[in-house]
């Protein structure tokens, strides 16, 4: 967390410096915007079973490159297609444990019974955006609204539990849905922009509590996204 915040401060400085430097260059009528991004989000579990709740602070970190493809002469409408990486953690009270037959079971546990219980995941992401902005070839302080779809492939997941049952860790649990997707929206002015992701398919597949209740939770991400040319 500390290292990422330092990175964001340096990233913000580079944005301002880069924009000042660019104003001294010859203006091109074929300029492009916002080709690199970094974001930090608060992760929220949605559509959870009864009594499942989040504990602590669940964070996500996101980096990537987007190919900006302007659609008109003014270049304020564009399509963005990119490639990125994200890592996310979810602190909550859903214990994922292994049975003697190596299958996994899912149980909601009391928050007083553990000091840590979370699952984390790592994704390669493909964002596709429809972009509107008020920029010009010389104006680097502008409004933007970018809406789109993000396709995600989970290449790693893990769980960690510390509590009355001891220390429990697992990696690459097959019930985690490797292919996930959701809607995205980022909007704001200049460097600071609000960002949200709304997941459309479940984090877990074929997972259920002992009473048969399906664990079909999705995720919502809320945070800030920073852009640079």
mmCIF file of C-alpha atoms in Angstrom:
data_model
loop_
_atom_site.group_PDB
_atom_site.id
_atom_site.type_symbol
_atom_site.label_atom_id
_atom_site.label_comp_id
_atom_site.label_asym_id
_atom_site.label_seq_id
_atom_site.Cartn_x
_atom_site.Cartn_y
_atom_site.Cartn_z
ATOM 1 C CA UNK A 1 0.000 0.000 0.000
ATOM 2 C CA UNK A 2 2.776 2.448 0.965
ATOM 3 C CA UNK A 3 4.726 1.769 -2.224
ATOM 4 C CA UNK A 4 1.644 2.156 -4.389
ATOM 5 C CA UNK A 5 0.767 5.551 -2.844
ATOM 6 C CA UNK A 6 4.342 6.721 -3.492
ATOM 7 C CA UNK A 7 3.947 5.538 -7.068
ATOM 8 C CA UNK A 8 0.689 7.498 -7.462
ATOM 9 C CA UNK A 9 2.300 10.696 -6.167
ATOM 10 C CA UNK A 10 5.146 10.280 -8.633
ATOM 11 C CA UNK A 11 2.651 9.418 -11.353
ATOM 12 C CA UNK A 12 0.677 12.612 -10.644
ATOM 13 C CA UNK A 13 3.887 14.688 -10.818
ATOM 14 C CA UNK A 14 4.813 13.088 -14.146
ATOM 15 C CA UNK A 15 1.368 13.905 -15.545
ATOM 16 C CA UNK A 16 1.766 17.592 -14.760
ATOM 17 C CA UNK A 17 5.376 17.722 -15.966
ATOM 18 C CA UNK A 18 4.572 15.870 -19.186
ATOM 19 C CA UNK A 19 1.682 18.186 -19.966
ATOM 20 C CA UNK A 20 3.789 21.303 -19.398
ATOM 21 C CA UNK A 21 6.517 19.939 -21.656
ATOM 22 C CA UNK A 22 4.069 19.046 -24.377
ATOM 23 C CA UNK A 23 2.670 22.588 -24.590
ATOM 24 C CA UNK A 24 6.079 23.744 -25.818
ATOM 25 C CA UNK A 25 6.080 21.287 -28.698
ATOM 26 C CA UNK A 26 4.563 21.686 -32.136
ATOM 27 C CA UNK A 27 0.814 21.105 -31.924
ATOM 28 C CA UNK A 28 -0.352 18.022 -33.808
ATOM 29 C CA UNK A 29 -3.866 17.711 -35.198
ATOM 30 C CA UNK A 30 -3.581 13.963 -34.637
ATOM 31 C CA UNK A 31 -3.116 14.059 -30.859
ATOM 32 C CA UNK A 32 -4.360 11.245 -28.641
ATOM 33 C CA UNK A 33 -5.361 11.212 -24.980
ATOM 34 C CA UNK A 34 -5.100 9.079 -21.858
ATOM 35 C CA UNK A 35 -3.104 6.128 -23.105
ATOM 36 C CA UNK A 36 -1.814 4.968 -19.697
ATOM 37 C CA UNK A 37 -3.770 4.623 -16.452
ATOM 38 C CA UNK A 38 -3.360 3.717 -12.782
ATOM 39 C CA UNK A 39 -6.195 3.285 -10.298
ATOM 40 C CA UNK A 40 -6.818 2.475 -6.663
ATOM 41 C CA UNK A 41 -10.215 1.140 -5.595
ATOM 42 C CA UNK A 42 -12.237 0.064 -2.594
ATOM 43 C CA UNK A 43 -13.721 -3.372 -3.345
ATOM 44 C CA UNK A 44 -17.284 -4.168 -2.301
ATOM 45 C CA UNK A 45 -18.910 -7.606 -2.404
ATOM 46 C CA UNK A 46 -22.410 -7.539 -3.879
ATOM 47 C CA UNK A 47 -25.309 -10.043 -3.815
ATOM 48 C CA UNK A 48 -23.848 -11.877 -0.830
ATOM 49 C CA UNK A 49 -25.590 -14.612 1.230
ATOM 50 C CA UNK A 50 -27.200 -13.648 4.530
ATOM 51 C CA UNK A 51 -24.716 -12.985 7.352
ATOM 52 C CA UNK A 52 -21.767 -12.655 4.981
ATOM 53 C CA UNK A 53 -20.087 -9.320 5.632
ATOM 54 C CA UNK A 54 -16.849 -7.578 4.849
ATOM 55 C CA UNK A 55 -14.274 -6.862 7.520
ATOM 56 C CA UNK A 56 -11.497 -4.318 7.300
ATOM 57 C CA UNK A 57 -10.528 -2.510 4.117
ATOM 58 C CA UNK A 58 -10.525 -4.333 0.773
ATOM 59 C CA UNK A 59 -8.351 -2.725 -1.890
ATOM 60 C CA UNK A 60 -7.649 -3.050 -5.579
ATOM 61 C CA UNK A 61 -4.730 -1.731 -7.647
ATOM 62 C CA UNK A 62 -4.928 -1.378 -11.420
ATOM 63 C CA UNK A 63 -2.414 -0.460 -14.155
ATOM 64 C CA UNK A 64 -2.569 -0.556 -17.921
ATOM 65 C CA UNK A 65 -2.281 0.898 -21.398
ATOM 66 C CA UNK A 66 -5.191 1.886 -23.665
ATOM 67 C CA UNK A 67 -4.991 2.484 -27.400
ATOM 68 C CA UNK A 68 -6.947 5.688 -28.052
ATOM 69 C CA UNK A 69 -8.775 5.667 -31.421
ATOM 70 C CA UNK A 70 -10.442 9.050 -32.165
ATOM 71 C CA UNK A 71 -13.717 8.889 -34.121
ATOM 72 C CA UNK A 72 -14.130 12.479 -35.339
ATOM 73 C CA UNK A 73 -12.061 15.389 -36.623
ATOM 74 C CA UNK A 74 -12.195 17.258 -33.326
ATOM 75 C CA UNK A 75 -10.998 14.036 -31.646
ATOM 76 C CA UNK A 76 -13.182 14.478 -28.576
ATOM 77 C CA UNK A 77 -15.020 11.198 -29.268
ATOM 78 C CA UNK A 78 -12.954 8.008 -29.282
ATOM 79 C CA UNK A 79 -12.861 4.305 -28.654
ATOM 80 C CA UNK A 80 -10.259 2.924 -26.264
ATOM 81 C CA UNK A 81 -9.012 -0.682 -26.350
ATOM 82 C CA UNK A 82 -6.361 -1.709 -23.876
ATOM 83 C CA UNK A 83 -4.470 -4.251 -21.823
ATOM 84 C CA UNK A 84 -3.976 -4.065 -18.084
ATOM 85 C CA UNK A 85 -3.261 -5.813 -14.790
ATOM 86 C CA UNK A 86 -5.071 -5.666 -11.469
ATOM 87 C CA UNK A 87 -4.771 -7.214 -8.040
ATOM 88 C CA UNK A 88 -7.642 -7.245 -5.551
ATOM 89 C CA UNK A 89 -8.232 -8.352 -1.974
ATOM 90 C CA UNK A 90 -11.493 -8.984 -0.120
ATOM 91 C CA UNK A 91 -11.540 -9.153 3.672
ATOM 92 C CA UNK A 92 -14.702 -10.924 4.799
ATOM 93 C CA UNK A 93 -16.102 -13.727 6.964
ATOM 94 C CA UNK A 94 -16.496 -16.487 4.364
ATOM 95 C CA UNK A 95 -14.144 -19.321 5.326
ATOM 96 C CA UNK A 96 -12.901 -21.443 2.424
ATOM 97 C CA UNK A 97 -11.543 -24.756 3.672
ATOM 98 C CA UNK A 98 -10.695 -28.173 2.229
ATOM 99 C CA UNK A 99 -12.445 -31.457 2.955
ATOM 100 C CA UNK A 100 -10.697 -34.833 3.272
ATOM 101 C CA UNK A 101 -11.654 -35.618 -0.334
ATOM 102 C CA UNK A 102 -9.830 -32.409 -1.433
ATOM 103 C CA UNK A 103 -13.071 -30.613 -2.323
ATOM 104 C CA UNK A 104 -13.645 -27.145 -0.845
ATOM 105 C CA UNK A 105 -16.402 -26.127 1.531
ATOM 106 C CA UNK A 106 -17.690 -22.649 2.279
ATOM 107 C CA UNK A 107 -18.893 -21.473 5.677
ATOM 108 C CA UNK A 108 -19.733 -18.132 7.235
ATOM 109 C CA UNK A 109 -17.800 -17.733 10.498
ATOM 110 C CA UNK A 110 -18.103 -15.315 13.386
ATOM 111 C CA UNK A 111 -15.790 -12.310 13.163
ATOM 112 C CA UNK A 112 -14.615 -12.938 16.728
ATOM 113 C CA UNK A 113 -13.172 -16.298 15.663
ATOM 114 C CA UNK A 114 -10.444 -14.969 13.362
ATOM 115 C CA UNK A 115 -7.909 -12.155 13.041
ATOM 116 C CA UNK A 116 -7.546 -12.456 9.261
ATOM 117 C CA UNK A 117 -9.747 -13.957 6.585
ATOM 118 C CA UNK A 118 -9.481 -12.856 2.980
ATOM 119 C CA UNK A 119 -9.190 -13.971 -0.599
ATOM 120 C CA UNK A 120 -7.096 -12.230 -3.250
ATOM 121 C CA UNK A 121 -6.910 -12.438 -7.010
ATOM 122 C CA UNK A 122 -4.758 -11.283 -9.918
ATOM 123 C CA UNK A 123 -6.118 -10.462 -13.372
ATOM 124 C CA UNK A 124 -5.047 -9.711 -16.896
ATOM 125 C CA UNK A 125 -7.669 -7.270 -18.174
ATOM 126 C CA UNK A 126 -8.993 -6.056 -21.514
ATOM 127 C CA UNK A 127 -10.795 -2.691 -21.153
ATOM 128 C CA UNK A 128 -12.972 -1.428 -24.018
ATOM 129 C CA UNK A 129 -14.264 2.150 -23.640
ATOM 130 C CA UNK A 130 -16.378 4.697 -25.450
ATOM 131 C CA UNK A 131 -14.700 8.038 -24.664
ATOM 132 C CA UNK A 132 -15.968 11.614 -24.589
ATOM 133 C CA UNK A 133 -13.810 14.580 -23.484
ATOM 134 C CA UNK A 134 -13.473 18.331 -23.895
ATOM 135 C CA UNK A 135 -9.767 18.288 -24.743
ATOM 136 C CA UNK A 136 -8.024 20.023 -27.635
ATOM 137 C CA UNK A 137 -4.509 19.673 -29.027
ATOM 138 C CA UNK A 138 -3.301 22.343 -26.581
ATOM 139 C CA UNK A 139 -5.693 21.992 -23.624
ATOM 140 C CA UNK A 140 -4.600 19.349 -21.108
ATOM 141 C CA UNK A 141 -7.072 20.321 -18.381
ATOM 142 C CA UNK A 142 -10.402 18.944 -19.534
ATOM 143 C CA UNK A 143 -13.528 17.052 -18.562
ATOM 144 C CA UNK A 144 -13.910 13.405 -19.506
ATOM 145 C CA UNK A 145 -16.513 10.640 -19.329
ATOM 146 C CA UNK A 146 -15.372 7.153 -20.332
ATOM 147 C CA UNK A 147 -17.854 4.254 -20.221
ATOM 148 C CA UNK A 148 -17.285 0.693 -21.299
ATOM 149 C CA UNK A 149 -16.793 -2.984 -20.618
ATOM 150 C CA UNK A 150 -13.856 -4.748 -18.995
ATOM 151 C CA UNK A 151 -13.042 -8.402 -19.694
ATOM 152 C CA UNK A 152 -10.850 -10.087 -17.078
ATOM 153 C CA UNK A 153 -8.873 -13.333 -16.855
ATOM 154 C CA UNK A 154 -7.848 -14.490 -13.365
ATOM 155 C CA UNK A 155 -4.446 -16.169 -13.509
ATOM 156 C CA UNK A 156 -3.939 -16.482 -9.748
ATOM 157 C CA UNK A 157 -6.080 -16.590 -6.604
ATOM 158 C CA UNK A 158 -5.365 -17.362 -2.968
ATOM 159 C CA UNK A 159 -7.039 -17.409 0.437
ATOM 160 C CA UNK A 160 -5.609 -16.729 3.898
ATOM 161 C CA UNK A 161 -7.172 -17.418 7.282
ATOM 162 C CA UNK A 162 -5.752 -16.934 10.793
ATOM 163 C CA UNK A 163 -7.937 -17.709 13.758
ATOM 164 C CA UNK A 164 -9.285 -20.379 16.083
ATOM 165 C CA UNK A 165 -8.711 -23.052 13.417
ATOM 166 C CA UNK A 166 -5.052 -22.098 13.041
ATOM 167 C CA UNK A 167 -3.464 -20.807 9.837
ATOM 168 C CA UNK A 168 -5.075 -21.901 6.560
ATOM 169 C CA UNK A 169 -3.837 -21.000 3.073
ATOM 170 C CA UNK A 170 -4.886 -22.167 -0.375
ATOM 171 C CA UNK A 171 -4.039 -21.115 -3.924
ATOM 172 C CA UNK A 172 -5.624 -21.569 -7.346
ATOM 173 C CA UNK A 173 -9.019 -22.763 -6.107
ATOM 174 C CA UNK A 174 -10.956 -24.054 -9.111
ATOM 175 C CA UNK A 175 -14.303 -22.619 -7.938
ATOM 176 C CA UNK A 176 -13.038 -19.081 -8.577
ATOM 177 C CA UNK A 177 -14.397 -17.914 -11.893
ATOM 178 C CA UNK A 178 -11.388 -17.335 -14.144
ATOM 179 C CA UNK A 179 -13.294 -15.308 -16.732
ATOM 180 C CA UNK A 180 -15.048 -12.270 -15.288
ATOM 181 C CA UNK A 181 -16.469 -9.142 -16.862
ATOM 182 C CA UNK A 182 -18.242 -5.963 -15.866
ATOM 183 C CA UNK A 183 -19.229 -2.420 -16.753
ATOM 184 C CA UNK A 184 -16.863 0.494 -16.117
ATOM 185 C CA UNK A 185 -17.282 4.228 -15.800
ATOM 186 C CA UNK A 186 -14.676 6.914 -15.170
ATOM 187 C CA UNK A 187 -15.472 10.615 -15.054
ATOM 188 C CA UNK A 188 -13.749 13.740 -13.833
ATOM 189 C CA UNK A 189 -11.614 16.741 -14.581
ATOM 190 C CA UNK A 190 -7.880 16.854 -15.273
ATOM 191 C CA UNK A 191 -5.856 14.351 -13.196
ATOM 192 C CA UNK A 192 -8.478 13.341 -10.616
ATOM 193 C CA UNK A 193 -11.217 11.061 -11.871
ATOM 194 C CA UNK A 194 -13.835 8.921 -10.188
ATOM 195 C CA UNK A 195 -13.807 5.262 -11.275
ATOM 196 C CA UNK A 196 -16.282 2.425 -10.810
ATOM 197 C CA UNK A 197 -16.504 -1.179 -11.953
ATOM 198 C CA UNK A 198 -19.724 -3.212 -11.675
ATOM 199 C CA UNK A 199 -19.197 -6.968 -12.006
ATOM 200 C CA UNK A 200 -21.762 -8.827 -14.105
ATOM 201 C CA UNK A 201 -20.890 -12.441 -13.329
ATOM 202 C CA UNK A 202 -20.101 -14.225 -10.038
ATOM 203 C CA UNK A 203 -16.660 -14.350 -8.437
ATOM 204 C CA UNK A 204 -17.228 -18.016 -7.550
ATOM 205 C CA UNK A 205 -18.921 -20.740 -9.588
ATOM 206 C CA UNK A 206 -20.608 -23.885 -8.255
ATOM 207 C CA UNK A 207 -19.941 -22.751 -4.678
ATOM 208 C CA UNK A 208 -22.513 -23.178 -1.905
ATOM 209 C CA UNK A 209 -22.807 -23.071 1.876
ATOM 210 C CA UNK A 210 -23.527 -26.248 3.848
ATOM 211 C CA UNK A 211 -27.273 -25.462 3.807
ATOM 212 C CA UNK A 212 -27.251 -25.322 0.006
ATOM 213 C CA UNK A 213 -27.286 -21.531 -0.315
ATOM 214 C CA UNK A 214 -25.428 -20.572 -3.495
ATOM 215 C CA UNK A 215 -22.511 -18.154 -3.141
ATOM 216 C CA UNK A 216 -23.147 -16.030 -6.241
ATOM 217 C CA UNK A 217 -21.544 -12.810 -5.058
ATOM 218 C CA UNK A 218 -20.199 -10.252 -7.517
ATOM 219 C CA UNK A 219 -17.926 -7.276 -6.932
ATOM 220 C CA UNK A 220 -18.184 -3.514 -7.211
ATOM 221 C CA UNK A 221 -15.092 -1.304 -7.258
ATOM 222 C CA UNK A 222 -15.133 2.382 -6.328
ATOM 223 C CA UNK A 223 -12.085 4.609 -6.449
ATOM 224 C CA UNK A 224 -9.843 7.012 -8.305
ATOM 225 C CA UNK A 225 -8.180 6.597 -11.689
ATOM 226 C CA UNK A 226 -5.254 8.658 -13.023
ATOM 227 C CA UNK A 227 -4.445 9.116 -16.718
ATOM 228 C CA UNK A 228 -1.317 10.076 -18.601
ATOM 229 C CA UNK A 229 -0.582 10.408 -22.323
#
